[in-house]
XYZ file of C-alpha atoms in Angstrom:
313
model
C 8.621 13.386 -24.810
C 7.394 9.971 -23.604
C 7.603 9.245 -19.898
C 10.669 7.018 -19.336
C 10.044 3.573 -17.952
C 11.446 3.381 -14.384
C 14.734 1.544 -14.295
C 14.006 -1.230 -11.836
C 15.969 -4.438 -12.190
C 14.732 -7.974 -11.782
C 14.145 -8.472 -8.048
C 10.697 -9.973 -7.675
C 10.104 -10.021 -11.414
C 9.347 -13.324 -13.113
C 10.794 -14.213 -16.529
C 7.338 -13.601 -17.989
C 7.375 -9.942 -16.999
C 8.102 -8.889 -20.585
C 5.229 -10.089 -22.754
C 6.447 -10.374 -26.318
C 4.200 -10.164 -29.354
C 4.888 -11.850 -32.663
C 5.598 -9.865 -35.832
C 2.493 -8.261 -37.239
C 0.578 -8.357 -33.938
C -1.641 -5.347 -33.412
C -1.876 -3.831 -29.934
C -4.393 -1.004 -29.512
C -4.519 -0.697 -33.291
C -0.735 -0.464 -33.805
C 1.291 -2.992 -35.775
C 4.321 -3.485 -33.566
C 6.367 -5.289 -36.187
C 9.237 -7.384 -34.855
C 8.912 -8.654 -31.252
C 7.678 -5.588 -29.354
C 8.009 -5.677 -25.588
C 5.146 -4.782 -23.259
C 5.273 -4.147 -19.529
C 3.665 -6.658 -17.251
C 1.243 -5.470 -14.582
C 3.848 -5.169 -11.832
C 6.192 -3.047 -13.922
C 3.271 -0.902 -15.012
C 2.089 -0.405 -11.429
C 5.564 0.692 -10.378
C 5.842 3.095 -13.293
C 2.425 4.554 -12.508
C 3.300 4.972 -8.814
C 6.582 6.712 -9.666
C 4.806 9.002 -12.133
C 2.410 9.967 -9.354
C 5.292 10.368 -6.921
C 7.013 12.850 -9.234
C 3.879 14.998 -9.408
C 3.337 14.788 -5.654
C 6.893 15.859 -4.918
C 6.493 19.004 -6.999
C 3.506 20.048 -4.887
C 5.254 18.951 -1.680
C 8.091 21.366 -2.483
C 5.632 24.278 -2.668
C 3.199 23.623 0.186
C 2.920 27.281 1.139
C 1.098 27.937 -2.144
C -1.200 24.889 -1.896
C -4.818 25.614 -0.847
C -6.513 23.069 1.440
C -10.094 21.940 1.049
C -12.359 19.754 3.162
C -14.327 16.805 1.821
C -17.821 16.033 3.060
C -16.334 13.579 5.576
C -14.082 16.286 7.017
C -10.838 14.940 5.565
C -8.379 17.227 3.790
C -7.986 17.219 0.011
C -5.843 19.388 -2.255
C -5.108 20.016 -5.895
C -2.095 17.763 -5.377
C -4.318 14.746 -4.654
C -6.206 15.267 -7.892
C -3.087 15.926 -9.958
C -1.321 12.816 -8.664
C -4.346 10.658 -9.404
C -4.640 12.149 -12.896
C -0.989 11.303 -13.612
C -1.440 7.714 -12.438
C -4.662 7.290 -14.393
C -2.968 8.562 -17.552
C -0.217 5.946 -17.288
C -2.643 3.116 -16.551
C -5.200 4.093 -19.181
C -2.587 4.447 -21.905
C -1.209 0.983 -21.157
C -4.444 -0.868 -20.247
C -7.394 1.006 -21.785
C -9.768 -1.882 -21.144
C -9.189 -2.004 -17.377
C -11.346 -0.316 -14.756
C -9.765 2.203 -12.369
C -10.978 3.079 -8.876
C -9.387 6.188 -7.408
C -10.024 8.011 -4.162
C -10.567 11.366 -5.849
C -12.296 10.495 -9.138
C -14.190 7.337 -8.226
C -14.472 4.420 -10.628
C -14.179 4.479 -14.394
C -14.723 1.436 -16.578
C -15.894 -2.054 -15.707
C -14.490 -5.552 -15.839
C -12.688 -8.263 -13.886
C -9.467 -6.207 -13.787
C -9.524 -3.074 -11.652
C -6.689 -0.763 -10.684
C -7.091 0.760 -7.206
C -5.370 4.088 -6.559
C -4.805 6.223 -3.488
C -2.931 9.201 -4.944
C -1.807 10.645 -1.604
C -2.358 8.346 1.348
C -1.937 10.612 4.351
C -2.954 13.986 2.961
C -2.933 15.436 6.491
C 0.731 14.425 6.751
C 1.407 15.820 3.283
C 0.017 19.288 3.976
C 1.854 19.392 7.316
C 5.185 18.848 5.537
C 5.579 15.348 7.034
C 7.474 12.961 4.742
C 5.448 9.829 5.580
C 2.745 10.213 2.900
C 2.374 7.472 0.277
C 1.311 6.877 -3.302
C -0.568 3.554 -3.526
C -1.368 1.562 -6.661
C -2.827 -1.947 -6.722
C -4.407 -4.296 -9.230
C -7.413 -6.437 -8.421
C -8.328 -9.366 -10.661
C -11.588 -11.238 -10.152
C -11.846 -9.827 -6.629
C -8.277 -10.662 -5.556
C -5.416 -8.193 -5.148
C -2.579 -9.475 -7.339
C -0.186 -6.500 -7.490
C 0.524 -3.832 -4.893
C 2.934 -0.875 -4.955
C 3.550 1.699 -2.227
C 5.857 4.616 -2.951
C 7.037 6.904 -0.158
C 8.158 9.774 -2.390
C 9.593 12.181 0.176
C 11.703 9.350 1.626
C 12.735 8.000 -1.761
C 11.566 4.426 -1.191
C 9.252 2.132 -3.122
C 7.753 -1.140 -1.883
C 5.955 -3.744 -3.972
C 4.545 -7.239 -4.135
C 3.039 -9.576 -6.677
C 0.812 -12.476 -5.678
C 2.923 -15.600 -4.984
C 6.157 -13.764 -5.844
C 7.274 -12.175 -2.559
C 7.639 -8.590 -1.354
C 10.437 -6.133 -2.132
C 11.613 -2.607 -1.514
C 14.088 -0.285 -3.196
C 15.331 3.262 -3.048
C 14.503 5.582 -5.924
C 15.413 8.930 -7.380
C 13.199 10.059 -10.234
C 12.466 7.031 -12.427
C 15.497 5.042 -11.265
C 15.399 2.524 -8.412
C 18.456 1.092 -6.693
C 19.402 -1.215 -3.818
C 16.508 -3.588 -4.382
C 16.034 -6.249 -1.718
C 13.468 -8.811 -0.720
C 11.705 -8.130 2.566
C 10.163 -10.483 5.101
C 8.416 -10.152 8.420
C 10.312 -10.907 11.612
C 10.081 -14.701 11.693
C 12.024 -15.089 14.942
C 9.715 -13.154 17.259
C 7.563 -14.774 19.941
C 3.847 -15.027 19.218
C 2.702 -13.260 22.368
C 1.131 -9.847 22.599
C 2.929 -8.426 25.618
C 5.899 -6.447 24.458
C 5.119 -6.884 20.774
C 5.893 -3.788 18.698
C 2.689 -2.053 17.624
C 2.261 0.790 15.160
C -1.000 2.771 15.165
C -2.342 4.554 12.096
C -3.151 7.425 11.890
C -0.753 9.390 14.054
C -1.761 10.017 17.648
C -2.950 13.587 17.047
C -5.298 12.368 14.287
C -6.999 9.588 16.280
C -10.649 10.119 17.207
C -11.863 9.313 20.747
C -13.779 6.250 19.578
C -10.699 4.968 17.752
C -8.569 5.345 20.873
C -11.137 3.320 22.784
C -11.129 0.614 20.108
C -7.326 0.315 20.130
C -6.873 0.591 23.910
C -7.163 -3.149 24.762
C -4.347 -3.958 22.356
C -2.141 -1.010 23.245
C -2.289 -2.035 26.923
C -0.539 -5.296 26.045
C 1.659 -4.312 23.151
C 4.315 -1.612 23.131
C 3.090 1.216 20.924
C 6.033 2.657 19.030
C 6.289 5.599 16.626
C 6.688 4.814 12.940
C 8.898 6.627 10.460
C 7.281 4.902 7.468
C 3.731 3.558 7.196
C 3.421 1.003 9.989
C 2.116 -1.789 7.734
C 5.268 -1.549 5.622
C 7.356 -1.831 8.782
C 5.513 -5.037 9.661
C 6.415 -6.330 6.198
C 10.093 -5.480 6.673
C 10.339 -6.976 10.170
C 10.594 -3.722 12.119
C 7.151 -3.996 13.747
C 5.106 -6.985 14.879
C 1.649 -5.451 14.546
C -0.007 -2.463 12.942
C -3.584 -1.343 13.381
C -5.175 1.154 11.030
C -8.137 2.767 12.740
C -9.931 3.767 9.540
C -9.594 3.311 5.832
C -11.169 2.534 2.484
C -10.374 -0.115 -0.106
C -7.704 2.108 -1.681
C -5.971 2.529 1.686
C -5.491 -1.229 2.062
C -5.254 -2.772 -1.405
C -1.495 -2.332 -1.883
C -0.282 -2.599 1.715
C -2.333 -5.736 2.449
C -0.630 -7.641 -0.359
C 2.843 -6.374 0.547
C 2.420 -7.600 4.136
C 1.002 -10.953 3.041
C 3.753 -11.569 0.483
C 6.336 -10.703 3.142
C 4.917 -13.567 5.235
C 2.450 -11.652 7.404
C -1.313 -11.461 7.797
C -3.894 -8.798 7.030
C -7.617 -8.543 7.710
C -10.346 -6.212 8.785
C -11.355 -6.474 12.418
C -14.218 -8.672 11.223
C -11.664 -11.156 9.886
C -12.356 -10.314 6.228
C -9.115 -10.829 4.304
C -10.133 -8.828 1.236
C -9.666 -5.053 1.628
C -12.885 -3.423 2.787
C -13.758 -0.092 4.465
C -13.175 0.171 8.193
C -10.360 -0.556 10.655
C -7.763 -3.192 9.779
C -5.008 -5.232 11.388
C -1.595 -6.229 10.029
C 0.555 -8.823 11.818
C 3.812 -10.650 11.221
C 2.289 -14.086 11.936
C -1.049 -15.861 11.878
C -0.840 -16.593 15.607
C -0.147 -13.000 16.572
C -2.868 -11.815 14.207
C -5.435 -14.155 15.770
C -4.437 -13.164 19.306
C -4.674 -9.446 18.513
C -8.049 -9.880 16.820
C -9.347 -11.722 19.874
C -8.328 -8.871 22.149
C -9.745 -6.183 19.878
C -13.058 -7.970 19.467
C -13.505 -8.787 23.127
C -12.081 -5.587 24.542
C -10.396 -7.848 27.111
C -6.841 -8.190 28.355
C -5.998 -11.901 28.385
C -2.745 -13.176 29.775
C 0.196 -11.925 27.767
C 1.477 -15.497 27.525
C -1.714 -16.936 26.026
C -1.016 -18.398 22.592
C -3.655 -19.087 20.013
C -3.662 -22.828 19.298
C -2.506 -23.936 15.884
C -5.281 -25.108 13.594
């Protein structure tokens, strides 16, 4: 039985989302006849993320039987990670066989200007501990720019997404069906000062390495570090946090969440200021001014006055 297309209505979807082909057009060798309808990239990314979420939830319900392994870098990996990635790859490959795919577990397949970037279980340590904050991340990169990003939080039943120049959204979901869709934005009314700003730190406190604590310390002295119930970058996008710092990550950790934050009105970069997702620590902020101020503190390791504002350029 074919996998059903997730029922997600039109929030954040442009009229061109359904690409229609004329009678007699062949797609992947098939004559579609009269006006066949194809998913656009955003709808496909959401379907792929929800397919992965369904697989992940089955493993999450049976954690006691799930063996843990260690990668060469010391991070945890399980059969669930590989199975979720395989499910996502199947959806993407069936729909876009000419696109490249980069996944955390299987590496890159294919070449070209279009590349799907997949983190099948972002937060495997949370997953194996029975913590519901793990994610399934799917993004599309075209010519070096992230143009679609989807983050599903399967155990919480939420899905977040963005398309370049089209805004950011979230919805609740159960199986393939999403409901209560709404546009999200950063908190636009907050003051652009560091003292008292709401900061989320990724990973969780018990997973931070000593060097990472030292790196974050100058910022956490000024900001108010608060616990996060959903990935802190997503909470920046929805206006519940002002800042989020991720102490470590790879391209697949940032591809989807960076676009969601940016399309919600916020800013993302590595600590080197690079705005394209790259390996290393990264910073998410609800405004350009707050982002610049936080970067200054992190780079200098200093504690400037909490009332110092970065001048507008």
